Amino acid sequence: MSFNRIKKRWRALFRRHEVERELEAELRFHLERDTAENLKRGMSPEEARFAALRSFGGVDQSREECRDARGVRLLEEFLWDVRYGMRMLAKQPGFTCVAVLTLALGIGANTAIFSVVNSVLLRELPFKNPDQLMWVWSNRSDRDKAPFALPDFLDYRDQNQTLEDIAAFSNIGLSLPGNERTERLQGMRVSADLFQLLGVEPSAGRTLLPEDDDPAQRHVVVLTYESWQRRFGGDPRMVGKTLNLNGEGYEIVGILPQRFDLPNREAELAIPLAPDADPLRSERASVNFLRAVARLKPGVTRQQAEADLTAVVARERQLYGEAYLKKTGVQLVPLYEEMVGGVRTGLWVLLGAVGLVLLIGCSNLAALSLARASARHHEMAIRKALGATSRRLVRQTLTESLILGVLGGGAGLMLAAWGVRFLLALNPTRLPREQEIGVDLRVLGFAVATSMGATLIFGILPALQGARTEMLGELKASGRGAGQSARRNRSRSLLVITEVALSLLLLICAGLLIKSFMRVQAIEPGFDPTNAMAIRLSLPQVGYPNREATALFCDKLLARIQALPGVEAVGAVSILPLSPGIRSVDFSIAGKALSPGDTHVSRFGMVTPDYFRAMKIPLLYGRPFNHHDNANSVPVAVINETMVRRFWPKGDAIGARINIDDNNTGPRPVEIVGVVGNVKHLSLESDPTFDVYLPIAQVHNDGVGVFTNGHYWIVRFKTTSQEVEAAFRGELQNVDRDAATSNIKTLDEYISDSVAPRRFSLRVLTIFSVAALLLAATGIYGIVSYTVTQRTSEIGLRLALGAGRSQVFRLIVGQGLKVVLVGVALGLIGALAMTRVIRSMLFGVTPSDAFTFATVSLLLILVALLASSLPARRATTVDPLIALRNE
Amino acid sequence: MKKQKADLLQGTLELLVLRLLRSGRFNGWDIMQRLQLVSGEVLSVTPGALYPALHRLEDRELISSVWGPSENNRRAKYYELTDKGRKQLEIERRAWERFSGAVALILRDA
């Protein structure tokens, strides 16, 4: 279309009056000329004018056709429809508010969840060529996906042929001295080329560079964006400053970008790994603490690289034998999968659930719109009589729905932007890629598409109804033609059936999750969490080079804490059950021939003698540790029930010996002196594990670092936790001022936190289900209410003819119930098919749990009965005389 | 059939208007007078049909308009042919000649 035509169209739309005046002038000119000619021919003024008009041939029609020629008819009509629609909506503020609110909530919730799904699942990772990036796991005979040791990493790095680069990392705790106390930060040791490998640009300063791995260089560190903001206030002068970490100076050389998380999301900073100078680099049996990310060479497949690295492990096994007996190879997992695989199901389920709620909301709106449309039948009939085409009427009704859709969608989008932040703040665990979540074009597109879709769903039915208006019938009747009502009622019934079925589906899912949650909460953790608190402690490595020093510290602190009033028992352990972090150790039964199948893995705890009493972990046989178990006596161990049942089914574990591999040289024997009850380590839902405990005084010096790095003190108290905490801190200062505390929580809190993610998704799904239930109930109320209004005269007739009021009540409720039962039946069928989708989120409950299905169905039917009974009661109060008179 | 006839009439009318405007700039009334002169009783063209035709032609950018004073010093809308209109006229004229020639041929033989 040329520029001129656009100008003309614009003028026709927005300078309508001018254009109309011109048209008038042009036609008037013609008529006046003709009139003048007629006058000249001798006619009278009236005759002249009349003749001119007659010979013109239909001025009004001509005018209309000239208007058509302007080419903006559709747009003009649309703008008119919009104005008309807004007027109509303003006339019924109740309906408009309900509609816009429903849409805003529905579209907002959907857009919010979608923006999370988009950023976490759909968007590509924010790295260079992300499909070349792989997470590196070590495969072992007893478990897949394990971390590996430093020498292994060096071998992978130096001997591979398929990788462009590989970078390893591990967690590390670092002490940061402060004015009041020393704080313990979570950090990471990373290969200095990690950031280059990923393709990450700093937000200030620089990232780590390969040369930083050289220990001859000065110590450098990079901060995460969040840490920089939270701890240092985003001060731009931080780059260049030096931090005192673990007693040494580290220069801050840069800040990582805002939308980037280190592999450990809680870590605040990263220091170079410096593997080539690490003392463990030649210790083949050293602790497996590293994970890595690798970039494939272009053209190399994952399988090829896996085979390549597994060959490296095979070579290691040939050269170094024993230390690599259990290491079978390497597994590569695409980085994307590793990062988001765990939350995928949950997020899609959430999106599905919220989509269902929107559908139900739209059904309600459709029913409301239908009721509204039938009230306007007169208006439609008149317009049709005046020449409006069916298509035009449909367009007009749809435009009205469109206005609602746009208003609701706009409000929903704003709600989504705010709501996402709110939801994320409530979420107890951080989502992967949470930093990247935001509204982008795709989210916007989703919001628009959802608005349009919703508009179509609730707008199409009343639009079609409006078009089907029969002129004469409508104009004559009082607006209640029987044929029309029956069809409309059927549409409405169908809507309610759909709503009921969808709500049932959601409610069943919520019910299954609730049952799972209750099952999980009922699990015994293996210890008594009431009136006990755990304090995480870190000791400076410098002051505690060996187990003697560590044991001495523990004894001193133990004595002081035990002496406090209000303290019932106190103990310490290297890793607390239900806290993040695992410590495992390989062991084998002494006296059996060694082959790969004979080494097993157990959880490993270094404890003070009173630990079991402090935690109230029951002692089943033998004895706990005591002060005679020290560096000079026989090395002893305590194991748990599961282990005894597996290896000493006859129960003669006491006195038996096992070889444990808790140091860098090789396994050493310990004697079993006691057996305690099982304890849940990773989560309440996890399977039973083997547990091996050693007394602090007897741990290998190689393992002391792990203990001093971070361990937990358990204090069982009789007073309040605050008092105990304050007292503990005070005593700690007296023993060692440089010890750093962190994570002070009660054991009850640890248990609660361990189920927090499950609780959160349960809460969200329950909110959606309740919303769906309310919407469905409203829908049922609406339809029954409308039926009552429609059939007022019939009810009046029945009552006049002698029907009892309770009969009428039962009649109305029965009709509503019929519809609901059909919906419930459909919903149950749907649920049977669909609940397997959430199977991975359930615990101790099958996806077709009969109890849940039955209870939820009953609940829904009860609510439906309630919703129907209200208008039904209204029916019973109908005065037959008034009703009949209105006929 | 009626619609076809109307379309045919509409197309013919527009062609005639283009032809008339080739000789100069005229307002609607002038065009009406000339049309009646030229076609006489054969084509019953009313002003009611002419003005929409003029507006359609203007929308298609085949003619352009400008307001100016008429003989009796009243303001009137004057139309004239555009270059595009000139070209279209030539195309249509040739098409019409071919068409009427073919019809004449058929009718003669029959």
PDB file of C-alpha atoms in Angstrom, chain A residues 218-460:
ATOM      1  CA  ARG A 218      49.738 -14.396  44.603  1.00  0.00           C
ATOM      2  CA  HIS A 219      46.419 -15.671  45.884  1.00  0.00           C
ATOM      3  CA  VAL A 220      43.425 -14.381  43.975  1.00  0.00           C
ATOM      4  CA  VAL A 221      39.681 -14.751  44.432  1.00  0.00           C
ATOM      5  CA  VAL A 222      36.494 -13.845  42.546  1.00  0.00           C
ATOM      6  CA  LEU A 223      33.216 -13.059  44.249  1.00  0.00           C
ATOM      7  CA  THR A 224      29.728 -14.000  43.138  1.00  0.00           C
ATOM      8  CA  TYR A 225      27.499 -11.090  42.228  1.00  0.00           C
ATOM      9  CA  GLU A 226      25.098 -11.843  45.038  1.00  0.00           C
ATOM     10  CA  SER A 227      27.842 -12.016  47.650  1.00  0.00           C
ATOM     11  CA  TRP A 228      29.279  -8.758  46.369  1.00  0.00           C
ATOM     12  CA  GLN A 229      25.895  -7.078  46.744  1.00  0.00           C
ATOM     13  CA  ARG A 230      24.893  -8.637  50.032  1.00  0.00           C
ATOM     14  CA  ARG A 231      28.146  -8.686  51.921  1.00  0.00           C
ATOM     15  CA  PHE A 232      29.997  -5.748  50.475  1.00  0.00           C
ATOM     16  CA  GLY A 233      27.127  -3.564  49.361  1.00  0.00           C
ATOM     17  CA  GLY A 234      28.073  -3.705  45.697  1.00  0.00           C
ATOM     18  CA  ASP A 235      31.013  -1.410  46.376  1.00  0.00           C
ATOM     19  CA  PRO A 236      32.879  -0.965  43.063  1.00  0.00           C
ATOM     20  CA  ARG A 237      36.134  -0.439  44.936  1.00  0.00           C
ATOM     21  CA  MET A 238      36.096  -4.044  46.159  1.00  0.00           C
ATOM     22  CA  VAL A 239      38.008  -5.114  43.072  1.00  0.00           C
ATOM     23  CA  GLY A 240      41.629  -4.850  44.064  1.00  0.00           C
ATOM     24  CA  LYS A 241      41.055  -5.176  47.797  1.00  0.00           C
ATOM     25  CA  THR A 242      42.460  -8.119  49.729  1.00  0.00           C
ATOM     26  CA  LEU A 243      40.407 -10.528  51.823  1.00  0.00           C
ATOM     27  CA  ASN A 244      41.867 -12.460  54.737  1.00  0.00           C
ATOM     28  CA  LEU A 245      40.699 -16.017  54.133  1.00  0.00           C
ATOM     29  CA  ASN A 246      41.905 -18.905  56.267  1.00  0.00           C
ATOM     30  CA  GLY A 247      44.694 -16.693  57.499  1.00  0.00           C
ATOM     31  CA  GLU A 248      46.032 -15.761  54.074  1.00  0.00           C
ATOM     32  CA  GLY A 249      45.531 -12.744  51.868  1.00  0.00           C
ATOM     33  CA  TYR A 250      43.485 -13.192  48.675  1.00  0.00           C
ATOM     34  CA  GLU A 251      43.163 -10.330  46.240  1.00  0.00           C
ATOM     35  CA  ILE A 252      39.735  -9.808  44.759  1.00  0.00           C
ATOM     36  CA  VAL A 253      40.348  -9.630  41.033  1.00  0.00           C
ATOM     37  CA  GLY A 254      36.781  -9.601  39.793  1.00  0.00           C
ATOM     38  CA  ILE A 255      33.053 -10.099  40.289  1.00  0.00           C
ATOM     39  CA  LEU A 256      31.140 -12.854  38.492  1.00  0.00           C
ATOM     40  CA  PRO A 257      28.118 -11.903  36.375  1.00  0.00           C
ATOM     41  CA  GLN A 258      24.713 -11.417  37.943  1.00  0.00           C
ATOM     42  CA  ARG A 259      22.927 -14.240  36.130  1.00  0.00           C
ATOM     43  CA  PHE A 260      25.491 -16.892  36.953  1.00  0.00           C
ATOM     44  CA  ASP A 261      25.546 -19.470  39.720  1.00  0.00           C
ATOM     45  CA  LEU A 262      28.590 -21.438  40.748  1.00  0.00           C
ATOM     46  CA  PRO A 263      28.041 -25.218  40.793  1.00  0.00           C
ATOM     47  CA  ASN A 264      27.436 -24.873  44.528  1.00  0.00           C
ATOM     48  CA  ARG A 265      24.659 -22.287  44.602  1.00  0.00           C
ATOM     49  CA  GLU A 266      25.439 -21.322  48.188  1.00  0.00           C
ATOM     50  CA  ALA A 267      29.079 -20.522  47.453  1.00  0.00           C
ATOM     51  CA  GLU A 268      30.074 -16.891  47.728  1.00  0.00           C
ATOM     52  CA  LEU A 269      33.506 -16.929  46.130  1.00  0.00           C
ATOM     53  CA  ALA A 270      35.906 -19.013  44.094  1.00  0.00           C
ATOM     54  CA  ILE A 271      39.649 -19.498  44.506  1.00  0.00           C
ATOM     55  CA  PRO A 272      41.968 -21.347  42.124  1.00  0.00           C
ATOM     56  CA  LEU A 273      42.271 -25.103  42.523  1.00  0.00           C
ATOM     57  CA  ALA A 274      46.021 -25.133  41.732  1.00  0.00           C
ATOM     58  CA  PRO A 275      46.039 -28.919  41.242  1.00  0.00           C
ATOM     59  CA  ASP A 276      49.611 -29.159  40.037  1.00  0.00           C
ATOM     60  CA  ALA A 277      50.951 -27.935  43.346  1.00  0.00           C
ATOM     61  CA  ASP A 278      48.486 -29.732  45.585  1.00  0.00           C
ATOM     62  CA  PRO A 279      50.097 -32.264  47.969  1.00  0.00           C
ATOM     63  CA  LEU A 280      47.393 -34.794  47.077  1.00  0.00           C
ATOM     64  CA  ARG A 281      48.326 -34.834  43.406  1.00  0.00           C
ATOM     65  CA  SER A 282      50.270 -38.066  43.690  1.00  0.00           C
ATOM     66  CA  GLU A 283      48.185 -39.721  46.387  1.00  0.00           C
ATOM     67  CA  ARG A 284      46.292 -42.244  44.317  1.00  0.00           C
ATOM     68  CA  ALA A 285      44.089 -43.379  47.174  1.00  0.00           C
ATOM     69  CA  SER A 286      43.217 -39.901  48.335  1.00  0.00           C
ATOM     70  CA  VAL A 287      39.747 -38.638  48.993  1.00  0.00           C
ATOM     71  CA  ASN A 288      37.345 -38.344  46.065  1.00  0.00           C
ATOM     72  CA  PHE A 289      36.160 -34.788  46.393  1.00  0.00           C
ATOM     73  CA  LEU A 290      36.269 -33.304  42.899  1.00  0.00           C
ATOM     74  CA  ARG A 291      33.642 -32.798  40.230  1.00  0.00           C
ATOM     75  CA  ALA A 292      34.316 -31.379  36.794  1.00  0.00           C
ATOM     76  CA  VAL A 293      32.888 -29.807  33.679  1.00  0.00           C
ATOM     77  CA  ALA A 294      34.349 -30.579  30.272  1.00  0.00           C
ATOM     78  CA  ARG A 295      33.980 -29.120  26.805  1.00  0.00           C
ATOM     79  CA  LEU A 296      33.997 -31.613  23.946  1.00  0.00           C
ATOM     80  CA  LYS A 297      36.164 -30.967  20.933  1.00  0.00           C
ATOM     81  CA  PRO A 298      34.044 -29.939  17.950  1.00  0.00           C
ATOM     82  CA  GLY A 299      32.608 -32.959  16.212  1.00  0.00           C
ATOM     83  CA  VAL A 300      33.224 -35.281  19.158  1.00  0.00           C
ATOM     84  CA  THR A 301      30.188 -37.078  20.577  1.00  0.00           C
ATOM     85  CA  ARG A 302      29.473 -37.692  24.213  1.00  0.00           C
ATOM     86  CA  GLN A 303      29.915 -41.432  23.782  1.00  0.00           C
ATOM     87  CA  GLN A 304      33.325 -40.985  22.202  1.00  0.00           C
ATOM     88  CA  ALA A 305      34.525 -38.784  25.028  1.00  0.00           C
ATOM     89  CA  GLU A 306      33.127 -41.187  27.620  1.00  0.00           C
ATOM     90  CA  ALA A 307      34.993 -44.060  26.028  1.00  0.00           C
ATOM     91  CA  ASP A 308      38.153 -41.960  25.908  1.00  0.00           C
ATOM     92  CA  LEU A 309      38.059 -41.067  29.587  1.00  0.00           C
ATOM     93  CA  THR A 310      37.017 -44.568  30.634  1.00  0.00           C
ATOM     94  CA  ALA A 311      40.136 -45.805  28.829  1.00  0.00           C
ATOM     95  CA  VAL A 312      42.165 -43.414  30.976  1.00  0.00           C
ATOM     96  CA  VAL A 313      40.652 -45.002  34.081  1.00  0.00           C
ATOM     97  CA  ALA A 314      41.435 -48.469  32.733  1.00  0.00           C
ATOM     98  CA  ARG A 315      45.047 -47.425  32.337  1.00  0.00           C
ATOM     99  CA  GLU A 316      45.069 -46.116  35.895  1.00  0.00           C
ATOM    100  CA  ARG A 317      43.736 -49.445  37.102  1.00  0.00           C
ATOM    101  CA  GLN A 318      46.540 -51.270  35.348  1.00  0.00           C
ATOM    102  CA  LEU A 319      49.193 -49.012  36.800  1.00  0.00           C
ATOM    103  CA  TYR A 320      47.939 -48.454  40.301  1.00  0.00           C
ATOM    104  CA  GLY A 321      45.817 -51.505  41.003  1.00  0.00           C
ATOM    105  CA  GLU A 322      44.180 -51.426  44.383  1.00  0.00           C
ATOM    106  CA  ALA A 323      43.267 -47.785  44.559  1.00  0.00           C
ATOM    107  CA  TYR A 324      41.271 -48.065  41.348  1.00  0.00           C
ATOM    108  CA  LEU A 325      39.606 -51.410  41.961  1.00  0.00           C
ATOM    109  CA  LYS A 326      36.182 -49.887  42.340  1.00  0.00           C
ATOM    110  CA  LYS A 327      36.507 -47.191  39.703  1.00  0.00           C
ATOM    111  CA  THR A 328      34.977 -48.559  36.544  1.00  0.00           C
ATOM    112  CA  GLY A 329      34.971 -45.548  34.294  1.00  0.00           C
ATOM    113  CA  VAL A 330      33.625 -42.112  33.556  1.00  0.00           C
ATOM    114  CA  GLN A 331      30.101 -40.945  32.832  1.00  0.00           C
ATOM    115  CA  LEU A 332      29.376 -37.709  30.998  1.00  0.00           C
ATOM    116  CA  VAL A 333      26.040 -36.008  31.475  1.00  0.00           C
ATOM    117  CA  PRO A 334      25.084 -32.993  29.361  1.00  0.00           C
ATOM    118  CA  LEU A 335      25.418 -29.942  31.555  1.00  0.00           C
ATOM    119  CA  TYR A 336      21.841 -28.853  30.885  1.00  0.00           C
ATOM    120  CA  GLU A 337      20.527 -32.194  32.075  1.00  0.00           C
ATOM    121  CA  GLU A 338      22.648 -32.108  35.197  1.00  0.00           C
ATOM    122  CA  MET A 339      21.560 -28.625  36.114  1.00  0.00           C
ATOM    123  CA  VAL A 340      17.808 -28.775  35.548  1.00  0.00           C
ATOM    124  CA  GLY A 341      16.944 -32.449  35.263  1.00  0.00           C
ATOM    125  CA  GLY A 342      15.822 -32.672  38.863  1.00  0.00           C
ATOM    126  CA  VAL A 343      13.211 -29.942  38.741  1.00  0.00           C
ATOM    127  CA  ARG A 344      11.853 -30.703  35.314  1.00  0.00           C
ATOM    128  CA  THR A 345       8.888 -32.852  36.335  1.00  0.00           C
ATOM    129  CA  GLY A 346       7.869 -30.578  39.154  1.00  0.00           C
ATOM    130  CA  LEU A 347       7.862 -27.483  36.994  1.00  0.00           C
ATOM    131  CA  TRP A 348       5.869 -29.006  34.148  1.00  0.00           C
ATOM    132  CA  VAL A 349       3.353 -30.407  36.639  1.00  0.00           C
ATOM    133  CA  LEU A 350       2.998 -26.952  38.108  1.00  0.00           C
ATOM    134  CA  LEU A 351       2.423 -25.427  34.692  1.00  0.00           C
ATOM    135  CA  GLY A 352      -0.158 -28.094  33.902  1.00  0.00           C
ATOM    136  CA  ALA A 353      -1.956 -27.494  37.169  1.00  0.00           C
ATOM    137  CA  VAL A 354      -2.138 -23.762  36.736  1.00  0.00           C
ATOM    138  CA  GLY A 355      -3.289 -24.249  33.148  1.00  0.00           C
ATOM    139  CA  LEU A 356      -6.162 -26.360  34.419  1.00  0.00           C
ATOM    140  CA  VAL A 357      -7.173 -23.639  36.838  1.00  0.00           C
ATOM    141  CA  LEU A 358      -7.249 -21.137  33.984  1.00  0.00           C
ATOM    142  CA  LEU A 359      -9.399 -23.489  31.921  1.00  0.00           C
ATOM    143  CA  ILE A 360     -11.834 -23.822  34.773  1.00  0.00           C
ATOM    144  CA  GLY A 361     -11.897 -20.083  35.221  1.00  0.00           C
ATOM    145  CA  CYS A 362     -12.618 -19.624  31.522  1.00  0.00           C
ATOM    146  CA  SER A 363     -15.439 -22.151  31.742  1.00  0.00           C
ATOM    147  CA  ASN A 364     -16.984 -20.119  34.508  1.00  0.00           C
ATOM    148  CA  LEU A 365     -16.624 -16.976  32.472  1.00  0.00           C
ATOM    149  CA  ALA A 366     -18.160 -18.694  29.480  1.00  0.00           C
ATOM    150  CA  ALA A 367     -21.171 -19.657  31.576  1.00  0.00           C
ATOM    151  CA  LEU A 368     -21.464 -16.120  32.897  1.00  0.00           C
ATOM    152  CA  SER A 369     -21.148 -14.693  29.405  1.00  0.00           C
ATOM    153  CA  LEU A 370     -23.827 -17.041  28.134  1.00  0.00           C
ATOM    154  CA  ALA A 371     -26.195 -15.867  30.841  1.00  0.00           C
ATOM    155  CA  ARG A 372     -25.356 -12.299  29.931  1.00  0.00           C
ATOM    156  CA  ALA A 373     -25.844 -12.922  26.222  1.00  0.00           C
ATOM    157  CA  SER A 374     -29.283 -14.397  26.721  1.00  0.00           C
ATOM    158  CA  ALA A 375     -30.266 -11.289  28.624  1.00  0.00           C
ATOM    159  CA  ARG A 376     -29.364  -9.232  25.579  1.00  0.00           C
ATOM    160  CA  HIS A 377     -31.309 -11.221  23.056  1.00  0.00           C
ATOM    161  CA  HIS A 378     -33.733  -8.416  22.458  1.00  0.00           C
ATOM    162  CA  GLU A 379     -30.938  -6.095  21.512  1.00  0.00           C
ATOM    163  CA  MET A 380     -29.470  -8.659  19.135  1.00  0.00           C
ATOM    164  CA  ALA A 381     -32.834  -9.309  17.511  1.00  0.00           C
ATOM    165  CA  ILE A 382     -33.424  -5.631  16.847  1.00  0.00           C
ATOM    166  CA  ARG A 383     -29.990  -5.171  15.340  1.00  0.00           C
ATOM    167  CA  LYS A 384     -30.539  -8.124  13.099  1.00  0.00           C
ATOM    168  CA  ALA A 385     -33.868  -6.727  12.005  1.00  0.00           C
ATOM    169  CA  LEU A 386     -32.098  -3.497  11.129  1.00  0.00           C
ATOM    170  CA  GLY A 387     -29.777  -5.293   8.766  1.00  0.00           C
ATOM    171  CA  ALA A 388     -26.780  -6.480  10.752  1.00  0.00           C
ATOM    172  CA  THR A 389     -25.320  -9.716   9.425  1.00  0.00           C
ATOM    173  CA  SER A 390     -24.694 -12.658  11.695  1.00  0.00           C
ATOM    174  CA  ARG A 391     -21.009 -12.254  11.067  1.00  0.00           C
ATOM    175  CA  ARG A 392     -21.175  -8.693  12.253  1.00  0.00           C
ATOM    176  CA  LEU A 393     -22.936  -9.687  15.478  1.00  0.00           C
ATOM    177  CA  VAL A 394     -20.379 -12.410  16.124  1.00  0.00           C
ATOM    178  CA  ARG A 395     -17.612  -9.909  15.567  1.00  0.00           C
ATOM    179  CA  GLN A 396     -19.159  -7.485  17.984  1.00  0.00           C
ATOM    180  CA  THR A 397     -19.603 -10.026  20.762  1.00  0.00           C
ATOM    181  CA  LEU A 398     -16.084 -11.330  20.249  1.00  0.00           C
ATOM    182  CA  THR A 399     -14.735  -7.779  20.404  1.00  0.00           C
ATOM    183  CA  GLU A 400     -16.344  -7.376  23.797  1.00  0.00           C
ATOM    184  CA  SER A 401     -14.671 -10.566  24.957  1.00  0.00           C
ATOM    185  CA  LEU A 402     -11.446  -9.291  23.414  1.00  0.00           C
ATOM    186  CA  ILE A 403     -11.587  -6.164  25.548  1.00  0.00           C
ATOM    187  CA  LEU A 404     -11.918  -8.345  28.631  1.00  0.00           C
ATOM    188  CA  GLY A 405      -9.067 -10.497  27.390  1.00  0.00           C
ATOM    189  CA  VAL A 406      -6.774  -7.534  26.838  1.00  0.00           C
ATOM    190  CA  LEU A 407      -7.591  -5.961  30.191  1.00  0.00           C
ATOM    191  CA  GLY A 408      -7.238  -9.272  32.011  1.00  0.00           C
ATOM    192  CA  GLY A 409      -4.081 -10.169  30.125  1.00  0.00           C
ATOM    193  CA  GLY A 410      -2.434  -6.833  30.808  1.00  0.00           C
ATOM    194  CA  ALA A 411      -3.241  -7.009  34.496  1.00  0.00           C
ATOM    195  CA  GLY A 412      -2.121 -10.634  34.521  1.00  0.00           C
ATOM    196  CA  LEU A 413       1.242  -9.780  33.010  1.00  0.00           C
ATOM    197  CA  MET A 414       1.915  -7.203  35.708  1.00  0.00           C
ATOM    198  CA  LEU A 415       0.775  -9.672  38.342  1.00  0.00           C
ATOM    199  CA  ALA A 416       3.131 -12.265  36.910  1.00  0.00           C
ATOM    200  CA  ALA A 417       6.184 -10.043  37.046  1.00  0.00           C
ATOM    201  CA  TRP A 418       5.573  -9.310  40.705  1.00  0.00           C
ATOM    202  CA  GLY A 419       4.284 -12.761  41.574  1.00  0.00           C
ATOM    203  CA  VAL A 420       7.345 -14.594  40.315  1.00  0.00           C
ATOM    204  CA  ARG A 421       9.647 -12.704  42.645  1.00  0.00           C
ATOM    205  CA  PHE A 422       7.250 -13.376  45.496  1.00  0.00           C
ATOM    206  CA  LEU A 423       7.058 -17.115  44.792  1.00  0.00           C
ATOM    207  CA  LEU A 424      10.823 -17.455  44.462  1.00  0.00           C
ATOM    208  CA  ALA A 425      11.335 -15.689  47.764  1.00  0.00           C
ATOM    209  CA  LEU A 426       8.981 -18.177  49.404  1.00  0.00           C
ATOM    210  CA  ASN A 427      10.679 -21.194  47.883  1.00  0.00           C
ATOM    211  CA  PRO A 428      12.911 -22.835  50.495  1.00  0.00           C
ATOM    212  CA  THR A 429      15.432 -24.230  48.031  1.00  0.00           C
ATOM    213  CA  ARG A 430      16.927 -22.242  45.255  1.00  0.00           C
ATOM    214  CA  LEU A 431      15.975 -23.317  41.788  1.00  0.00           C
ATOM    215  CA  PRO A 432      18.755 -23.974  39.319  1.00  0.00           C
ATOM    216  CA  ARG A 433      19.270 -20.988  37.006  1.00  0.00           C
ATOM    217  CA  GLU A 434      17.098 -18.925  39.342  1.00  0.00           C
ATOM    218  CA  GLN A 435      19.207 -15.865  38.584  1.00  0.00           C
ATOM    219  CA  GLU A 436      18.143 -16.011  34.970  1.00  0.00           C
ATOM    220  CA  ILE A 437      14.418 -15.850  35.604  1.00  0.00           C
ATOM    221  CA  GLY A 438      12.740 -12.834  34.109  1.00  0.00           C
ATOM    222  CA  VAL A 439      10.194 -11.690  31.539  1.00  0.00           C
ATOM    223  CA  ASP A 440      11.486 -11.916  27.972  1.00  0.00           C
ATOM    224  CA  LEU A 441       9.871 -11.896  24.555  1.00  0.00           C
ATOM    225  CA  ARG A 442       8.795 -15.497  24.741  1.00  0.00           C
ATOM    226  CA  VAL A 443       7.074 -14.932  28.071  1.00  0.00           C
ATOM    227  CA  LEU A 444       5.343 -11.884  26.625  1.00  0.00           C
ATOM    228  CA  GLY A 445       4.263 -13.948  23.660  1.00  0.00           C
ATOM    229  CA  PHE A 446       2.947 -16.600  26.022  1.00  0.00           C
ATOM    230  CA  ALA A 447       0.921 -14.009  27.920  1.00  0.00           C
ATOM    231  CA  VAL A 448      -0.577 -12.707  24.685  1.00  0.00           C
ATOM    232  CA  ALA A 449      -1.326 -16.194  23.387  1.00  0.00           C
ATOM    233  CA  THR A 450      -2.923 -17.217  26.676  1.00  0.00           C
ATOM    234  CA  SER A 451      -5.057 -14.083  26.730  1.00  0.00           C
ATOM    235  CA  MET A 452      -6.212 -14.699  23.172  1.00  0.00           C
ATOM    236  CA  GLY A 453      -6.845 -18.367  23.889  1.00  0.00           C
ATOM    237  CA  ALA A 454      -8.803 -17.588  27.024  1.00  0.00           C
ATOM    238  CA  THR A 455     -10.798 -14.951  25.162  1.00  0.00           C
ATOM    239  CA  LEU A 456     -11.672 -17.429  22.478  1.00  0.00           C
ATOM    240  CA  ILE A 457     -12.713 -20.071  24.976  1.00  0.00           C
ATOM    241  CA  PHE A 458     -15.094 -17.936  26.924  1.00  0.00           C
ATOM    242  CA  GLY A 459     -16.107 -15.676  24.070  1.00  0.00           C
ATOM    243  CA  ILE A 460     -16.988 -18.091  21.328  1.00  0.00           C
TER     244      ILE A 460
END
